[in-house]
CSV table of C-alpha atoms and ligand atoms in Angstrom, one decimal:
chain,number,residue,atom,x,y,z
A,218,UNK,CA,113.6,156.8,109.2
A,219,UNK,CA,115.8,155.0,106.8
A,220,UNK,CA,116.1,151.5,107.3
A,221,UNK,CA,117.4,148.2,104.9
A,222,UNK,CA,115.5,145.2,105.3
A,223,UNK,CA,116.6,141.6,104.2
A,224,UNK,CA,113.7,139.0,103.1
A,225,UNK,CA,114.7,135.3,103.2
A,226,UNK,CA,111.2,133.8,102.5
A,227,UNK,CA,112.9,129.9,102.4
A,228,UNK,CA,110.4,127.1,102.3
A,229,UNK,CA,107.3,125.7,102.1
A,230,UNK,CA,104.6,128.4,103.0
A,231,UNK,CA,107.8,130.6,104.5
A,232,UNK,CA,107.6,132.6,100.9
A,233,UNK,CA,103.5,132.7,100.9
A,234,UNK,CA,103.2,134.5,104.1
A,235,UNK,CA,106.9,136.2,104.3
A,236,UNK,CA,105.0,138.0,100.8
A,237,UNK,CA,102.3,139.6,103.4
A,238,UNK,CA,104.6,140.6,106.0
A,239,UNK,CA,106.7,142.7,103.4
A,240,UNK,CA,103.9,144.3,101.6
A,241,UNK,CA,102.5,145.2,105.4
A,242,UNK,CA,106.0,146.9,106.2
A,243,UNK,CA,105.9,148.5,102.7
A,244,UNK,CA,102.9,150.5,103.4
A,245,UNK,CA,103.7,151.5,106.4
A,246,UNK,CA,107.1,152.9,105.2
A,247,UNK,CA,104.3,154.6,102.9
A,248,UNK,CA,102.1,155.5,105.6
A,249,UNK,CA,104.6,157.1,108.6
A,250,UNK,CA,107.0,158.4,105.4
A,251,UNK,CA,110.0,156.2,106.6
A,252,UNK,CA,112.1,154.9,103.4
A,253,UNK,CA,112.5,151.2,103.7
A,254,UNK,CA,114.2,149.3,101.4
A,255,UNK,CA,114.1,145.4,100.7
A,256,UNK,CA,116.6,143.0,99.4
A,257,UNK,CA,116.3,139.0,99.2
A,258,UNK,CA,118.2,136.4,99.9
A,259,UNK,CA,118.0,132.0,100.1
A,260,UNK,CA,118.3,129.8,103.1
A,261,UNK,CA,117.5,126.4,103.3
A,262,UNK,CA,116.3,123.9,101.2
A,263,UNK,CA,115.7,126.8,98.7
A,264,UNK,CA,119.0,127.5,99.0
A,265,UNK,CA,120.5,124.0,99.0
A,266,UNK,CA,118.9,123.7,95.7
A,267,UNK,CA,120.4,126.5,94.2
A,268,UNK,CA,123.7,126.6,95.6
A,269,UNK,CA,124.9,123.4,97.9
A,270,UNK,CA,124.4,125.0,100.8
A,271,UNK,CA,121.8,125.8,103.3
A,272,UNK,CA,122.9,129.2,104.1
A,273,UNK,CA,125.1,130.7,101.0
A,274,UNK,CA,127.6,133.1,102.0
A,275,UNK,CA,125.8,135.6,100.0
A,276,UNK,CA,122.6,135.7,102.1
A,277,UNK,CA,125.0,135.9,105.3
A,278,UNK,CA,127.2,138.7,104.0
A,279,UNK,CA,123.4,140.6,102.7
A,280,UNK,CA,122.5,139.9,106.3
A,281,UNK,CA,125.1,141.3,107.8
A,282,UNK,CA,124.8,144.6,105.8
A,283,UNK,CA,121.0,144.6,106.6
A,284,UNK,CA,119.1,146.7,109.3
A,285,UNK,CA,116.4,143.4,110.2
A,286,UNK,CA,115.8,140.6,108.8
A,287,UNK,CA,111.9,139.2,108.0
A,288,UNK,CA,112.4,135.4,107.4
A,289,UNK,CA,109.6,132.9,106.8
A,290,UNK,CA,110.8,128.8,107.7
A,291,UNK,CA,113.2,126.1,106.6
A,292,UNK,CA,112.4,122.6,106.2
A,293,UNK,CA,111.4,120.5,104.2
A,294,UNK,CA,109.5,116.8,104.5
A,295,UNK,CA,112.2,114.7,102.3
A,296,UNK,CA,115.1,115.7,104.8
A,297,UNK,CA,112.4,115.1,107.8
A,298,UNK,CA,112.3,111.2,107.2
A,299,UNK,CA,116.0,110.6,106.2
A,300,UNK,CA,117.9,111.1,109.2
A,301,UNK,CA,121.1,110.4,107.3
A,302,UNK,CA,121.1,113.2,105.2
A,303,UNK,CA,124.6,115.6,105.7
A,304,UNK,CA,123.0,118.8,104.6
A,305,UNK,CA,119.7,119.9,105.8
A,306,UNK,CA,117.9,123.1,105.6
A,307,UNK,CA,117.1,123.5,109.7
A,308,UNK,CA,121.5,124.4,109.5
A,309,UNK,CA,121.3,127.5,107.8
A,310,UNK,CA,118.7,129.0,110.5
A,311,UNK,CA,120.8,127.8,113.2
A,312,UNK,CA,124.3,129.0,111.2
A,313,UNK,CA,122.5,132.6,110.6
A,314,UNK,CA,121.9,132.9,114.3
A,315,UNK,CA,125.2,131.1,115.5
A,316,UNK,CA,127.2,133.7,113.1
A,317,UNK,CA,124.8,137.2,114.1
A,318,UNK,CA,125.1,136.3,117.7
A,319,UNK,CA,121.5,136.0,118.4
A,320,UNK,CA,121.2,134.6,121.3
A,321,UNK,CA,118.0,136.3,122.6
A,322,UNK,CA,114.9,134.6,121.1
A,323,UNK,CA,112.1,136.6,122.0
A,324,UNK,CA,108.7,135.1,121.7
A,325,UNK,CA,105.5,136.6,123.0
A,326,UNK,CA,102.6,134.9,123.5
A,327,UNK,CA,100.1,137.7,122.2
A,328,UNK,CA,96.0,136.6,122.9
A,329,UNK,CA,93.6,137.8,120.8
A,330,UNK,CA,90.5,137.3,122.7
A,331,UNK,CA,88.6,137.1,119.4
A,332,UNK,CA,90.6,133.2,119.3
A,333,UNK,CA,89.9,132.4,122.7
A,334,UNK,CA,87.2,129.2,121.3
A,335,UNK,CA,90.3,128.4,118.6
A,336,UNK,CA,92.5,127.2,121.3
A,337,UNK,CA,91.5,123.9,123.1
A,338,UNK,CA,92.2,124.6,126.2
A,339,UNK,CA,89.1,126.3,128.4
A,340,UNK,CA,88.5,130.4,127.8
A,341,UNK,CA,88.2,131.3,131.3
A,342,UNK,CA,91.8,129.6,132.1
A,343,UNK,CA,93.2,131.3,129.0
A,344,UNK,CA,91.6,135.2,128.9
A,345,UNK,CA,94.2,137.2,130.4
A,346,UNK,CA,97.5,135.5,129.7
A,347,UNK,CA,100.1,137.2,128.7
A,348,UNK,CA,103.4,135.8,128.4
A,349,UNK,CA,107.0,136.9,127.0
A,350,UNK,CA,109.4,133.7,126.6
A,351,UNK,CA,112.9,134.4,126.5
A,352,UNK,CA,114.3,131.8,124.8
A,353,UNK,CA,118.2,131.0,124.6
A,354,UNK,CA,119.3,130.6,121.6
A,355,UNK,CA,123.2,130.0,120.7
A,356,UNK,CA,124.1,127.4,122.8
A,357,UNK,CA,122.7,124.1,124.5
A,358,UNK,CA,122.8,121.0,122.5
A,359,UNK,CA,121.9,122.7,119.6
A,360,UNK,CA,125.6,124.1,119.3
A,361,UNK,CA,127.6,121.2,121.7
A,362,UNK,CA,129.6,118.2,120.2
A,363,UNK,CA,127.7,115.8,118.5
A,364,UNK,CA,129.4,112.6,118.2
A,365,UNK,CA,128.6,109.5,116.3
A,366,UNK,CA,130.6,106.2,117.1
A,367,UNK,CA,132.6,104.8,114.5
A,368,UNK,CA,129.8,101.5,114.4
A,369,UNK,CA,127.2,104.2,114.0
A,370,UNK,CA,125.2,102.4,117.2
A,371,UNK,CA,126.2,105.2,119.9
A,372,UNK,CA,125.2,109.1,119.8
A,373,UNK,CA,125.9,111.9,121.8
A,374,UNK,CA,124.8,116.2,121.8
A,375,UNK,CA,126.8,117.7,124.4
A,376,UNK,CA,124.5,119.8,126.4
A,377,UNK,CA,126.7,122.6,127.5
A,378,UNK,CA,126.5,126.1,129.0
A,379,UNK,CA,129.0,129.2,129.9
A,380,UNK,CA,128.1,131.5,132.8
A,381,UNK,CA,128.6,134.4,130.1
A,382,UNK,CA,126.0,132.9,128.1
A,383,UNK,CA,123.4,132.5,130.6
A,384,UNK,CA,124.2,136.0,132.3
A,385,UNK,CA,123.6,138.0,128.8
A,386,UNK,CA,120.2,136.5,128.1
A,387,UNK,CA,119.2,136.8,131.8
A,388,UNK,CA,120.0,140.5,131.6
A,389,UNK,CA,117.7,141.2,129.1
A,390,UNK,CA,114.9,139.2,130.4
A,391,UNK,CA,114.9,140.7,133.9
A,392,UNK,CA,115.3,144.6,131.7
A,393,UNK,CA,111.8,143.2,130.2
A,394,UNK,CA,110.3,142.3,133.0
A,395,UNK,CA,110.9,145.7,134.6
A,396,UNK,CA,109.1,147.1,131.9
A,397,UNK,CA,106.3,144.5,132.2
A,398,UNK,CA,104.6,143.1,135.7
A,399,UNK,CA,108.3,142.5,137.5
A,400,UNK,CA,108.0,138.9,137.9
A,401,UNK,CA,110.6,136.0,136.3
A,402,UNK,CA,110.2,132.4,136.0
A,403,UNK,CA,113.2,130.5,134.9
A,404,UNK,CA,113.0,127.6,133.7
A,405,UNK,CA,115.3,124.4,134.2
A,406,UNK,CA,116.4,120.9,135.2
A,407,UNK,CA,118.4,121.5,138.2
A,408,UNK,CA,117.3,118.6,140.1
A,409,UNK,CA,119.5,116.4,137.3
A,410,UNK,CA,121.5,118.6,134.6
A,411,UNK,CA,124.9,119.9,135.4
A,412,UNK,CA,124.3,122.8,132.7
A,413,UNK,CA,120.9,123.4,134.7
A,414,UNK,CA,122.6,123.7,138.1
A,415,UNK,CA,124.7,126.5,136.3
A,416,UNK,CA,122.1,128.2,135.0
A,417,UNK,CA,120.0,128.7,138.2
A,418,UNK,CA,123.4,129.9,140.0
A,419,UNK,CA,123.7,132.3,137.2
A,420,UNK,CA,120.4,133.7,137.1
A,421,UNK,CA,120.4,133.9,141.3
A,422,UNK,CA,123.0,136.2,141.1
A,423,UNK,CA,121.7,137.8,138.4
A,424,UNK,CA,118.7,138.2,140.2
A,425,UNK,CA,120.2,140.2,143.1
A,426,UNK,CA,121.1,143.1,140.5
A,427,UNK,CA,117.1,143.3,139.5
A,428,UNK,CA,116.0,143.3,143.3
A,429,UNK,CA,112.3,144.8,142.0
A,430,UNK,CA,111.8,141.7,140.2
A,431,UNK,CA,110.0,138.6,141.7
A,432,UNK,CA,112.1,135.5,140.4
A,433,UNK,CA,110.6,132.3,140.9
A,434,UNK,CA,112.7,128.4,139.1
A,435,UNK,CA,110.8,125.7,138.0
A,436,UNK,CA,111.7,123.0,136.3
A,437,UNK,CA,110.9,122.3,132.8
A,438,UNK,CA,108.5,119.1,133.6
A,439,UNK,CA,106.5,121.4,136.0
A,440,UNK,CA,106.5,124.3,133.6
A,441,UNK,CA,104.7,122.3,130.6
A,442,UNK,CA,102.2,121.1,133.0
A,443,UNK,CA,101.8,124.5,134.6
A,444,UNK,CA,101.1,126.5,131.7
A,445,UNK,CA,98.4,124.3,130.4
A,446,UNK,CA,97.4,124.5,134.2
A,447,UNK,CA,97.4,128.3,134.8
A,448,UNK,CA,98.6,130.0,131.9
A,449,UNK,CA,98.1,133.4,134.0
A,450,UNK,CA,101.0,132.9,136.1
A,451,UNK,CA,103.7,133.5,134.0
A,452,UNK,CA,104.9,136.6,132.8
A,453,UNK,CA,108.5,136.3,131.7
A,454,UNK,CA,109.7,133.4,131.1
A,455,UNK,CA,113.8,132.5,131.0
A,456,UNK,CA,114.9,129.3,129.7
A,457,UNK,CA,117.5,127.6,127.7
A,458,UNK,CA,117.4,126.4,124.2
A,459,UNK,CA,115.9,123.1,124.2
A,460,UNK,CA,113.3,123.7,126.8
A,461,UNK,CA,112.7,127.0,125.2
A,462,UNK,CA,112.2,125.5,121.5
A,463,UNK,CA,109.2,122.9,123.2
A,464,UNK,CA,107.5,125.0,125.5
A,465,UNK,CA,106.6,127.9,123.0
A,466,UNK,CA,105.4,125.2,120.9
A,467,UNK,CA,103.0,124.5,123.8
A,468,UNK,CA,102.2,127.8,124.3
A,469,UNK,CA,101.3,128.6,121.1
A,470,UNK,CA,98.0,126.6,121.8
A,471,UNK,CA,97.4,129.5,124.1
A,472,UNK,CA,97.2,131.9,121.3
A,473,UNK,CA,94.9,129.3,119.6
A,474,UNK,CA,97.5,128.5,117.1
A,475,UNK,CA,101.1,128.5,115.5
A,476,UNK,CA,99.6,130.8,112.8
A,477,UNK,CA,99.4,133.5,115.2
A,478,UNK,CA,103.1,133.8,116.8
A,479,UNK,CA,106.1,135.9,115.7
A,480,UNK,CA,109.3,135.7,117.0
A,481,UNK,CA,112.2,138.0,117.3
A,482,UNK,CA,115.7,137.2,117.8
A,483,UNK,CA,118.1,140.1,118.7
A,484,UNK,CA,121.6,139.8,120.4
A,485,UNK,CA,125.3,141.0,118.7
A,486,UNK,CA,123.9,142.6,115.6
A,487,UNK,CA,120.9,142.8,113.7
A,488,UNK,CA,117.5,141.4,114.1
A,489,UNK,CA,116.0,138.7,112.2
A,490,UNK,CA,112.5,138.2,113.0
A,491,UNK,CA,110.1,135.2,112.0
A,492,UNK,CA,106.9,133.3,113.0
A,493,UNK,CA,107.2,130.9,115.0
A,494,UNK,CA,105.6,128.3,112.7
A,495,UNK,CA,107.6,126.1,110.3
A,496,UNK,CA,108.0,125.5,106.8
A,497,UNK,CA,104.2,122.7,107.0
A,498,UNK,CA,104.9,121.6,103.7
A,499,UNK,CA,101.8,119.8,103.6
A,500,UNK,CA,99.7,122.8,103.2
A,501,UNK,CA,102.4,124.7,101.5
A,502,UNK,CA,101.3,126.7,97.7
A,503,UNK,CA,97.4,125.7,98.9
A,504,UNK,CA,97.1,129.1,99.5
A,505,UNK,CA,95.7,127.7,103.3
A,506,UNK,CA,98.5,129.4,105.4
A,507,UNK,CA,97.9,132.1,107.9
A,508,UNK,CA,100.1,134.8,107.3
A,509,UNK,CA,99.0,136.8,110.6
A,510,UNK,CA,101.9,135.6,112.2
A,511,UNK,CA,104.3,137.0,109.2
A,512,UNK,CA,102.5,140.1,109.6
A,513,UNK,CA,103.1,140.5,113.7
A,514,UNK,CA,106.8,139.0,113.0
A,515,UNK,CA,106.6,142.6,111.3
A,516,UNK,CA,105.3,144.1,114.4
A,517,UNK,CA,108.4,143.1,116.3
A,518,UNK,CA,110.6,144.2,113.6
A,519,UNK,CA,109.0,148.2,114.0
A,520,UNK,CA,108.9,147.7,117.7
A,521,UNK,CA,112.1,146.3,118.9
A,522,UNK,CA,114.1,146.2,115.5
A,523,UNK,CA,113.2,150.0,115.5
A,524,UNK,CA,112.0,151.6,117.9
A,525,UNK,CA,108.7,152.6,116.2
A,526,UNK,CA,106.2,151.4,118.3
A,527,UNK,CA,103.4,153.7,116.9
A,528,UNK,CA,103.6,152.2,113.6
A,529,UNK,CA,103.6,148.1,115.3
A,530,UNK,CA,100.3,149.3,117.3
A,531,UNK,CA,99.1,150.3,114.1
A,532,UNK,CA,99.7,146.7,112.6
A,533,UNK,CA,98.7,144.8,115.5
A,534,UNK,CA,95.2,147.1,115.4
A,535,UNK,CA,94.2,146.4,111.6
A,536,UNK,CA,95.3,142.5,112.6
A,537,UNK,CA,92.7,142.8,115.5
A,538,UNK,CA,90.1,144.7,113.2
A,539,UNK,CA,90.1,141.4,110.8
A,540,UNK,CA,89.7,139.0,113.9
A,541,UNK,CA,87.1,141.0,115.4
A,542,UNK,CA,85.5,141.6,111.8
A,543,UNK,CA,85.2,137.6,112.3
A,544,UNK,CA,87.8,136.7,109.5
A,545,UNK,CA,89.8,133.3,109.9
A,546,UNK,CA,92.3,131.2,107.9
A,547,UNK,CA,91.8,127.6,108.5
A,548,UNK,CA,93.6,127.2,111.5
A,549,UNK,CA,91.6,129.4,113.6
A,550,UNK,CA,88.4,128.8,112.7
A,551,UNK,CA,86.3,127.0,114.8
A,552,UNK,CA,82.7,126.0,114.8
A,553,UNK,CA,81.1,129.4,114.9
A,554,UNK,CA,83.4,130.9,112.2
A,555,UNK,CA,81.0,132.4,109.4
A,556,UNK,CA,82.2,129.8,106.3
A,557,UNK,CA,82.3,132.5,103.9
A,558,UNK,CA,84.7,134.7,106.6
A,559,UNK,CA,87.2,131.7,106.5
A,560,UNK,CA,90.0,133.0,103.8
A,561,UNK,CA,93.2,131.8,102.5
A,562,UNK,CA,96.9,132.9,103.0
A,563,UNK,CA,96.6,135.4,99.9
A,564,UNK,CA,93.0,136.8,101.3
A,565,UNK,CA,93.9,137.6,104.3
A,566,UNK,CA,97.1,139.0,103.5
A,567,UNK,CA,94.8,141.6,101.5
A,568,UNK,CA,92.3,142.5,103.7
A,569,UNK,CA,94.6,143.5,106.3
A,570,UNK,CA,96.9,145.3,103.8
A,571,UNK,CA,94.1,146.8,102.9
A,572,UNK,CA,92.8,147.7,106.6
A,573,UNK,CA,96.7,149.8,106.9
A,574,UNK,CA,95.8,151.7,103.1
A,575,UNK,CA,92.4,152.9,104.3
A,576,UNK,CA,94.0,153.8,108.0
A,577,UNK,CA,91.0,151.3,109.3
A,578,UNK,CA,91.3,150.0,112.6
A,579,UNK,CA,89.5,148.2,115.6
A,580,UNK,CA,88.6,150.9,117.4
B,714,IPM,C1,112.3,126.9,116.0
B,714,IPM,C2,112.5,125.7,115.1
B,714,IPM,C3,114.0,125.5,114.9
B,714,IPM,C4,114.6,125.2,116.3
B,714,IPM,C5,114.3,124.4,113.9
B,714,IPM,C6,113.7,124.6,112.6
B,714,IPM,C7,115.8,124.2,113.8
B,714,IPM,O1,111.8,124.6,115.7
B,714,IPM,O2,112.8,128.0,115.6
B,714,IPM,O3,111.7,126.8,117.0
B,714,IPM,O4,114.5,124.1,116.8
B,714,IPM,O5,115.1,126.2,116.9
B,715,MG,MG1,110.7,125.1,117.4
């Protein structure tokens, strides 16, 4: 297979572990003899730097022309505490996925039971959980009107919805959860938001068309207290933007920690795939980053960017082998972790690299 792949590694640790998620998809274009080739492009504060803007038109129109995109985080910590500032890095993620139409954010919440002591919440409510948000992602007040008054002392986000929207997203998350254990929570604010009461109608009818899938609305208070609760029962999960963007946070403590999550966002045109971790500038060139989640962002790029789900096994296995081989970045270490099995970004990044030359998995 011949495919084109775009790398926007951005900030903070974004280029550290986005340089581990290439080299992983590199040898496995060497490995299963498919011919990727890579290009790279700025976004963010990177790009601001360089060029003014926070997504150049460049890295759009190399986009565009790409087959997936592997991106690593925007942010940095001077924009974070001056709220003032007109041009921030966070607008060229949300202008790349505005402009690709990707309006599906995919985010699976993937547990190693090797990390089942990193998370804090108990084992025995975790083992077993296995979640796929579906996370809207072009609209809500992210994208509605935000207004300022002219004295600076009143603000507004609009938070608004379209049926179409809301039907697109809730098509594909009922198609996965056919393919999964046929049950669908959305997730809401009906009992207050307008652009909630819309969204359940939507996905009610919606529902009717999937008639083998169980769909059970909750709202969004309920569900953040519920999945620390009982993690177990949720399978899909269907929310809007906003809600979606917190409660994945949360549920990344299920997984024992941001470090571990990819993300993949798929709609009008081509993928672009990511952890789900930011740009943590305060560990950023320390080499103390986890790149696993780089790595399974790659995963999701073989799987549902391509179709190649032989070669993702194969990079979620040697991911698996260096867990159960007892090796840890910093974040997922607990306790028991062997000190001298506790690497950094670049380490780890090797050893699993290396796991995929040697064809070594956990069997
Ligand atoms: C995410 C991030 C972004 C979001 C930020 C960086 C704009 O938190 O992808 O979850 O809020 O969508
Ligand atoms: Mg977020």
């Amino acid at each position: 297979m011949k495919k084109h792949i775009l790398v926007i590694p951005g900030d903070g640790i974004g280029p550290e572990v986005t340089t581990w998620g290439k080299a992983v998809l590199k040898q496995i274009g060497a490995s299963f003899g498919h011919e990727f080739s890579f290009d790279e492009a700025l976004m963010g504060h990177a790009a601001i730097e360089a060029t003014g803007s926070p997504l150049p038109d460049e890295t759009l129109d190399k986009a565009r022309k790409s087959d997936a995109i592997l991106f690593g985080a925007v942010g940095h910590a001077k924009y974070d505490n001056d709220p003032s500032a007109k041009v921030r890095p966070e607008q060229g993620l949300l202008k790349i996925r505005k402009e690709l139409g990707l309006y599906a954010n995919l985010r699976p919440i993937m547990l190693f039971d090797e990390l089942l002591q990193a998370s804090s919440i108990k084992p025995e409510i975790l083992q077993g959980t296995d979640i796929l948000f579906f996370r809207e992602l072009t609209g809500d007040v992210y994208f509605g009107e935000k207004i300022r008054s002219e004295d600076r002392n009143t603000a507004s986000d609009l938070m608004i919805y379209h049926r179409y929207e809301v039907e697109r997203i809730a098509h594909k998350a009922y198609q996965a959860a056919q393919q999964r254990s046929k049950r669908l929570c959305s997730v809401d604010k009906a009992n207050v938001l307008e652009s909630s009461r819309l969204w359940r109608e939507t996905v009610q009818e919606i529902s009717k068309l999937y008639p083998d899938v169980q769909t059970e609305h909750m709202f969004i208070d309920n569900a953040a207290m519920q999945l620390i609760k009982n993690p177990k029962q949720f399978d899909v999960v269907l929310t809007a933007n906003l809600f979606g963007d917190i409660l994945t946070d949360e549920a990344s403590q299920i997984a024992g920690s941001m470090g571990m999550l990819a993300s993949a966002s798929v709609g009008e045109s081509t993928g672009f795939y990511e952890p789900i971790h930011g740009s943590a500038h305060d560990i950023a060139g320390q080499n103390k980053a986890n790149p696993l989640a780089s790595i399974l962002s790659v995963a999701l790029i073989l799987e549902i960017g391509f179709g190649l789900a032989e070669e993702a096994k194969a990079v979620v296995a040697v991911v698996d082998r260096a867990l159960k081989e007892g090796y840890r970045t910093g974040d997922i270490a607990d306790a028991a972790t062997d000190t001298n099995k506790i690497l950094g970004t670049a380490e780890m990044g090797a050893l699993v690299l290396g796991y995929l030359q040697n064809n070594q998995t956990a069997n």
